XYZ file of C-alpha atoms in Angstrom:
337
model
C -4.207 -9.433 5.894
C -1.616 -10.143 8.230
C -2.761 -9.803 12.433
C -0.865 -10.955 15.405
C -2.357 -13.344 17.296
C -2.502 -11.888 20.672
C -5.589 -13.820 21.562
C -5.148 -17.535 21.396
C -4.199 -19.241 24.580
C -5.953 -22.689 24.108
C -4.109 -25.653 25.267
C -1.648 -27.792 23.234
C -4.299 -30.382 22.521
C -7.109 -28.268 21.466
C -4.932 -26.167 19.398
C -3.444 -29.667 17.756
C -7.353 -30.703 17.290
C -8.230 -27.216 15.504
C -5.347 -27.410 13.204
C -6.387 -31.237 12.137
C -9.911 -30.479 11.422
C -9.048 -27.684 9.457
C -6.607 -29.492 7.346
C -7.951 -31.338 4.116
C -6.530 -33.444 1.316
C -7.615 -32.826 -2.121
C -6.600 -35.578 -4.787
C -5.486 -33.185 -7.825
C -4.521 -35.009 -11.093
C -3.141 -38.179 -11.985
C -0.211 -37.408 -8.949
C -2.374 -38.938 -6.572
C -2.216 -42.282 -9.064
C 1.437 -41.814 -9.105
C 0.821 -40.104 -13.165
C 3.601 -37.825 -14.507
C 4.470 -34.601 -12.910
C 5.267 -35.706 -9.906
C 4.670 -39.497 -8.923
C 2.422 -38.646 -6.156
C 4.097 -35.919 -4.766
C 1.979 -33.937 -2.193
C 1.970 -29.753 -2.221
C 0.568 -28.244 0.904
C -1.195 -25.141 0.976
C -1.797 -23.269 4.327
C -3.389 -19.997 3.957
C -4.320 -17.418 6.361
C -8.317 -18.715 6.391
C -10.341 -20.544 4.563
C -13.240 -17.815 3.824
C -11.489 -14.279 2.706
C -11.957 -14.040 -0.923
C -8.487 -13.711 -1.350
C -7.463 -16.939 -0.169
C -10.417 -18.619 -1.683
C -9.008 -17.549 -4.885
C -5.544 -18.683 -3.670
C -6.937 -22.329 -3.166
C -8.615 -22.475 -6.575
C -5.223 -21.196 -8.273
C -3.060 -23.761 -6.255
C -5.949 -26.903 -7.117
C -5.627 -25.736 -10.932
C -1.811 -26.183 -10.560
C -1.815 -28.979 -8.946
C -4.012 -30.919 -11.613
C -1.909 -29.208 -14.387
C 1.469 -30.412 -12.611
C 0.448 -33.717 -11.979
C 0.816 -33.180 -8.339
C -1.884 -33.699 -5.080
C -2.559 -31.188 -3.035
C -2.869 -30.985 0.910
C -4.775 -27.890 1.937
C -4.632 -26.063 5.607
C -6.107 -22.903 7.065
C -5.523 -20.965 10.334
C -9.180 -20.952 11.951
C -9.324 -17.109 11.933
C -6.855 -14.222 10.670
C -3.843 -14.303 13.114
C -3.630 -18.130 13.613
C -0.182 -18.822 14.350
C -0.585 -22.118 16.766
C -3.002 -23.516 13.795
C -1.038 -23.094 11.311
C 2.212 -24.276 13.269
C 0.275 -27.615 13.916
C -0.983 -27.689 10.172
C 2.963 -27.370 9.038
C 3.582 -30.477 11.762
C 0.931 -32.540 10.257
C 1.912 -31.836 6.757
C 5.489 -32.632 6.892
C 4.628 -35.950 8.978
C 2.113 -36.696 5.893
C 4.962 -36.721 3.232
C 5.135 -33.109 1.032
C 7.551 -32.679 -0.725
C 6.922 -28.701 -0.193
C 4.614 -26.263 1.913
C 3.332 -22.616 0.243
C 2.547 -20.701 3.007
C 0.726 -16.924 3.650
C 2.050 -16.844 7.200
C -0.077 -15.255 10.019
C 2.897 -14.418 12.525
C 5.700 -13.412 9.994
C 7.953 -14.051 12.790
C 6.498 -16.477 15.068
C 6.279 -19.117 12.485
C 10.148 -19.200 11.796
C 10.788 -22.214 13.834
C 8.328 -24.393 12.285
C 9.208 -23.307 9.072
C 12.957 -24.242 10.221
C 12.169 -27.952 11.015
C 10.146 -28.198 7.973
C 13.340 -27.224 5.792
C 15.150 -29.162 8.341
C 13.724 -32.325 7.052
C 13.919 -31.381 3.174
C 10.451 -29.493 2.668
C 10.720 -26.844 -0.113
C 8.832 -23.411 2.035
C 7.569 -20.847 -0.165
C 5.855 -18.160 1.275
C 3.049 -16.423 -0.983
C 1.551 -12.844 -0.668
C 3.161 -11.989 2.838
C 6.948 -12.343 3.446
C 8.253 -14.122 6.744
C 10.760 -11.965 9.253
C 13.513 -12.732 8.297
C 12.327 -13.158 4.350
C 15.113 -15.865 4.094
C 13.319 -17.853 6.377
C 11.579 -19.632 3.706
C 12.962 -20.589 0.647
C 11.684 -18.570 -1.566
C 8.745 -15.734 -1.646
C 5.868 -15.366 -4.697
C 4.188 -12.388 -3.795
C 3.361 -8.910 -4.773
C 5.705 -6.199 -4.666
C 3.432 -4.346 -1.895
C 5.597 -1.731 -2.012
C 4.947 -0.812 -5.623
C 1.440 -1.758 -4.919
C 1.469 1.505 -2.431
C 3.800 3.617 -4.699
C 0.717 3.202 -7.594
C -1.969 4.240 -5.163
C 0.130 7.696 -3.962
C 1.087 8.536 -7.194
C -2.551 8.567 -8.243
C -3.537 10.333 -5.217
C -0.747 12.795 -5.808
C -1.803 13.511 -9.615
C -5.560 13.649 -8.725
C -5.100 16.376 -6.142
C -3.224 18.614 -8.877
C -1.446 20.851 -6.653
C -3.926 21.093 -4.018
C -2.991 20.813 -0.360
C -3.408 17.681 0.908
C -5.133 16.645 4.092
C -4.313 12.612 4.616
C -5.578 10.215 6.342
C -3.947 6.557 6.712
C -5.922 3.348 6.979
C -3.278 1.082 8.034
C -3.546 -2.374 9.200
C -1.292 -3.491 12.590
C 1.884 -2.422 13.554
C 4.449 -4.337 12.761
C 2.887 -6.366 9.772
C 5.193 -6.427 7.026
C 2.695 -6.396 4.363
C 0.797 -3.655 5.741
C 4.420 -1.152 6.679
C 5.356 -2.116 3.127
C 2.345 -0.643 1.523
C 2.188 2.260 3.544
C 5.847 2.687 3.405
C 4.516 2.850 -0.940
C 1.758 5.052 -0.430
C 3.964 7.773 0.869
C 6.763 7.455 -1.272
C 4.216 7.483 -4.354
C 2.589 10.716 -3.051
C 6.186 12.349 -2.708
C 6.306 12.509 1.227
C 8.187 11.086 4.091
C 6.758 9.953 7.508
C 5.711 11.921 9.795
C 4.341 14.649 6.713
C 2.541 16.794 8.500
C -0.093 16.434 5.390
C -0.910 13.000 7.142
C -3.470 14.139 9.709
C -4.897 11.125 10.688
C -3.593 7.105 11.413
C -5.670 4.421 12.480
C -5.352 0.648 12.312
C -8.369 -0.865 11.173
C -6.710 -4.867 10.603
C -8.204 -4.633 7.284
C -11.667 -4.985 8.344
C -14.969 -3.001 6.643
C -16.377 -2.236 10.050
C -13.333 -1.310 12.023
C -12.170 0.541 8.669
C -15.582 3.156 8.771
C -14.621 3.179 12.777
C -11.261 4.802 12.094
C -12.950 6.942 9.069
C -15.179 7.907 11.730
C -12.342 8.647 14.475
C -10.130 10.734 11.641
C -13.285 13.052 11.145
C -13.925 13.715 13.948
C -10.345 15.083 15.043
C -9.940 16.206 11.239
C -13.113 17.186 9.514
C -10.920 18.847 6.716
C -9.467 15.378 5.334
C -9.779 15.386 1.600
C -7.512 12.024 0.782
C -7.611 8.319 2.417
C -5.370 5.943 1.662
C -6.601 2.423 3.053
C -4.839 -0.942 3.748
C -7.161 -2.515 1.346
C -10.652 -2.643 0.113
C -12.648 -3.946 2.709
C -11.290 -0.900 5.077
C -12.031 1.565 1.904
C -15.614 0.591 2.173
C -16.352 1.104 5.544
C -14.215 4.827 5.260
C -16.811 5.395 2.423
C -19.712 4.489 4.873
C -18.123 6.981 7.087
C -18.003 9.740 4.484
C -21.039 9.176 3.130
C -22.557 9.682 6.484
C -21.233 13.477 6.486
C -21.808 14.128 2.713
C -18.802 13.198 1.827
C -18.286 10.983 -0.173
C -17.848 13.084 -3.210
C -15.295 15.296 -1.719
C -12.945 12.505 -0.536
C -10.546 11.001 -2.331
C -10.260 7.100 -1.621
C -7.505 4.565 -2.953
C -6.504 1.834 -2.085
C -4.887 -2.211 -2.702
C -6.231 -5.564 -3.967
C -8.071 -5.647 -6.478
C -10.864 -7.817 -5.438
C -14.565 -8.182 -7.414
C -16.058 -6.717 -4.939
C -13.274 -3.660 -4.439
C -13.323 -3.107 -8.222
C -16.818 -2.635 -8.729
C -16.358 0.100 -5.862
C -14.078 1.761 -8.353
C -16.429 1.170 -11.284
C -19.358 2.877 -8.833
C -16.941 5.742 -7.889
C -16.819 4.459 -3.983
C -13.496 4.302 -4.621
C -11.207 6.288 -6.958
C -8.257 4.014 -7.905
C -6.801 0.250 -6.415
C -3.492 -1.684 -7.048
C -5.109 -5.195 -7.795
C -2.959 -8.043 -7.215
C -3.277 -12.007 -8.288
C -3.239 -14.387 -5.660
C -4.313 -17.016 -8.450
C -0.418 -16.268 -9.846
C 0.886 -16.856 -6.706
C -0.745 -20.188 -5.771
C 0.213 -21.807 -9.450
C 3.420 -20.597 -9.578
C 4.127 -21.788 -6.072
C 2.671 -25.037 -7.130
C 4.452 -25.473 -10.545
C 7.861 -25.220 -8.307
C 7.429 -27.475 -5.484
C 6.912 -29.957 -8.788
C 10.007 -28.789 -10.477
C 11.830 -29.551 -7.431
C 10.205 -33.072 -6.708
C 11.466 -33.706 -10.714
C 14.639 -31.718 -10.316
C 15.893 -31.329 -6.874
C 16.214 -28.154 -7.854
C 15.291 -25.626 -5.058
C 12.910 -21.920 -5.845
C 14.880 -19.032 -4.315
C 14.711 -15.493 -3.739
C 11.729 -13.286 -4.342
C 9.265 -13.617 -7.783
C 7.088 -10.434 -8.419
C 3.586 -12.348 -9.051
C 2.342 -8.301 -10.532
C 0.182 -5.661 -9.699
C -1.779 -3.274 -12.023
C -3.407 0.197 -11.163
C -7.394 -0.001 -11.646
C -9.425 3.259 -12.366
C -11.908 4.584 -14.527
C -10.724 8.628 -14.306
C -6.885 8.124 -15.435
C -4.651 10.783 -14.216
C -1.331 11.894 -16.729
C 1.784 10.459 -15.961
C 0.600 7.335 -13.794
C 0.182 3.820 -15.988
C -3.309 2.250 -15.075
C -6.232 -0.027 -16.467
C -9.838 0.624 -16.414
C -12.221 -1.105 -14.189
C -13.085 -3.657 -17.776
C -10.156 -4.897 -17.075
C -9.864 -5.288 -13.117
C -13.223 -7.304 -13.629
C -11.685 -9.692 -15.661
C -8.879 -10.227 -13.450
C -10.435 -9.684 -10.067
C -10.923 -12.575 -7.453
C -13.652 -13.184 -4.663
């Protein structure tokens, strides 16, 4: 989810023309009329990208909102996953075009602090959704889920489903650093009963949440430990390309996979077996809700605070004793992308 941008070193103006074309303004409701709910108050959205599923889904929760709240919404999107100068400019334009507040799933957790700053600076309401800022308290409030738990539900499965047998891990992580991908690794451990630096964890490898860069790392775990019997990946995308990798030695059936979103396409994995159990999240929650309080506070003045839990359920078909889940029925009603 989250990546540093190490890459982009375009000049000021090109950077400035990026973020403009990317950013569009949706008339949502009878807000842009000046109808109740908000008297044509403007939400803006700025999400990681435009194309991951996730943030698709993000979009259509926040346009739902923002008819339901009376509000109009102004959408943004970095022009590839670790963005930061895009999204900086996108906060710049927004706050010059009026919101009232921004919801925000930063790229650079800590390089967009300062823009965030002069947006609150001038009155903007910043919510962050899905991925905290560095500091957290650098936005007003966070809607997100608890990625931590999200991790926690993924090792305790993995921990009941290898009853007592010794456990050879490998770690699909996404980029050092990231907040959202520490947090659910920090989980995964704690769920399976074991602190870093086990020495049941045989294998770590970034993959940036990718499906080809994820069966790379499989590939590169393997190959220095051939025994591995449990993955834990970052999310689905980087499941799938680990099951590629397994499936490529035979073994796919010996492996145990888990991992976090919740996406379609990730549940159906489950459903097929690819992989064994996933903490699914709702980025559709955290859009509306984010939504529904930049309106209270154009109505109120009353600022969101703090952090709001937007849930996350356990998906699998083999239940395991002892560790609360839902079957993959379920996950397909609730699953985005």
């Amino acid at each position: 989810m989250l990546r540093r941008n190490r890459a982009l070193r375009t000049s000021a103006g090109l950077t400035a023309l990026a973020a403009v074309s990317a950013l569009t303004l949706t008339a949502c409701g009878s807000g842009a009329q000046g109808g109740s709910g908000g008297g044509g108050t403007k939400v803006g959205l700025i999400t990681k990208t435009d194309t991951n599923p996730f943030f698709v889904k993000m979009k259509e929760g926040a346009e739902r909102a923002a008819k339901e709240n009376g509000v109009e919404l102004v959408s943004a999107a970095g022009k590839f996953d670790g963005d930061n100068a895009g999204q900086v400019t996108a906060i710049e334009n927004m706050v010059n075009s009026g919101v009232k507040g921004i919801l925000i799933t930063p790229n650079d957790s800590k390089a967009i602090v300062p823009a965030l700053a002069k947006a609150r600076a001038k009155g903007v309401l910043v919510i962050a959704l899905d991925s905290p800022t560095e500091p957290q308290d650098a936005t007003d409030a966070l809607f997100a889920t608890d990625n931590v738990k999200a991790g926690e539900l993924i090792g305790r499965y993995a921990k009941a489903a290898m009853a007592g047998k010794e456990a050879k891990i490998a770690t699909l992580d996404l980029a050092p650093g990231v907040a959202v991908g520490v947090q659910r690794h920090q989980g995964f451990l704690k769920g399976f009963g074991i602190a870093e630096g086990d020495p049941s964890v045989v294998c770590m490898q970034d993959t940036g949440g990718d499906q080809a860069k994820g069966q790379t790392a499989m590939e590169n775990c393997l190959q220095k430990s051939p025994d591995i019997n449990v993955v834990y990946t970052i999310n689905e995308p980087a499941a799938l390309g680990a099951h590629t990798a397994l499936k490529a030695k035979g073994l796919e059936k010996k492996v145990l996979v888990v991992s976090v979103d919740g996406g379609c396409t990730g549940t159906k994995a489950v459903k097929e077996g690819k992989i064994a159990a996933t903490s699914q999240q709702y980025p559709l929650e955290m859009a509306s809700q984010g939504v529904k309080a930049v309106a209270d506070f154009a109505k109120s003045g009353k600022k969101a605070s703090g952090y709001t839990d937007t849930g996350v359920t356990l998906i699998t078909d083999a239940a395991k004793t002892g560790v609360e889940a839902e079957d993959t029925a379920y996950g397909l009603e609730k699953c985005w992308g």
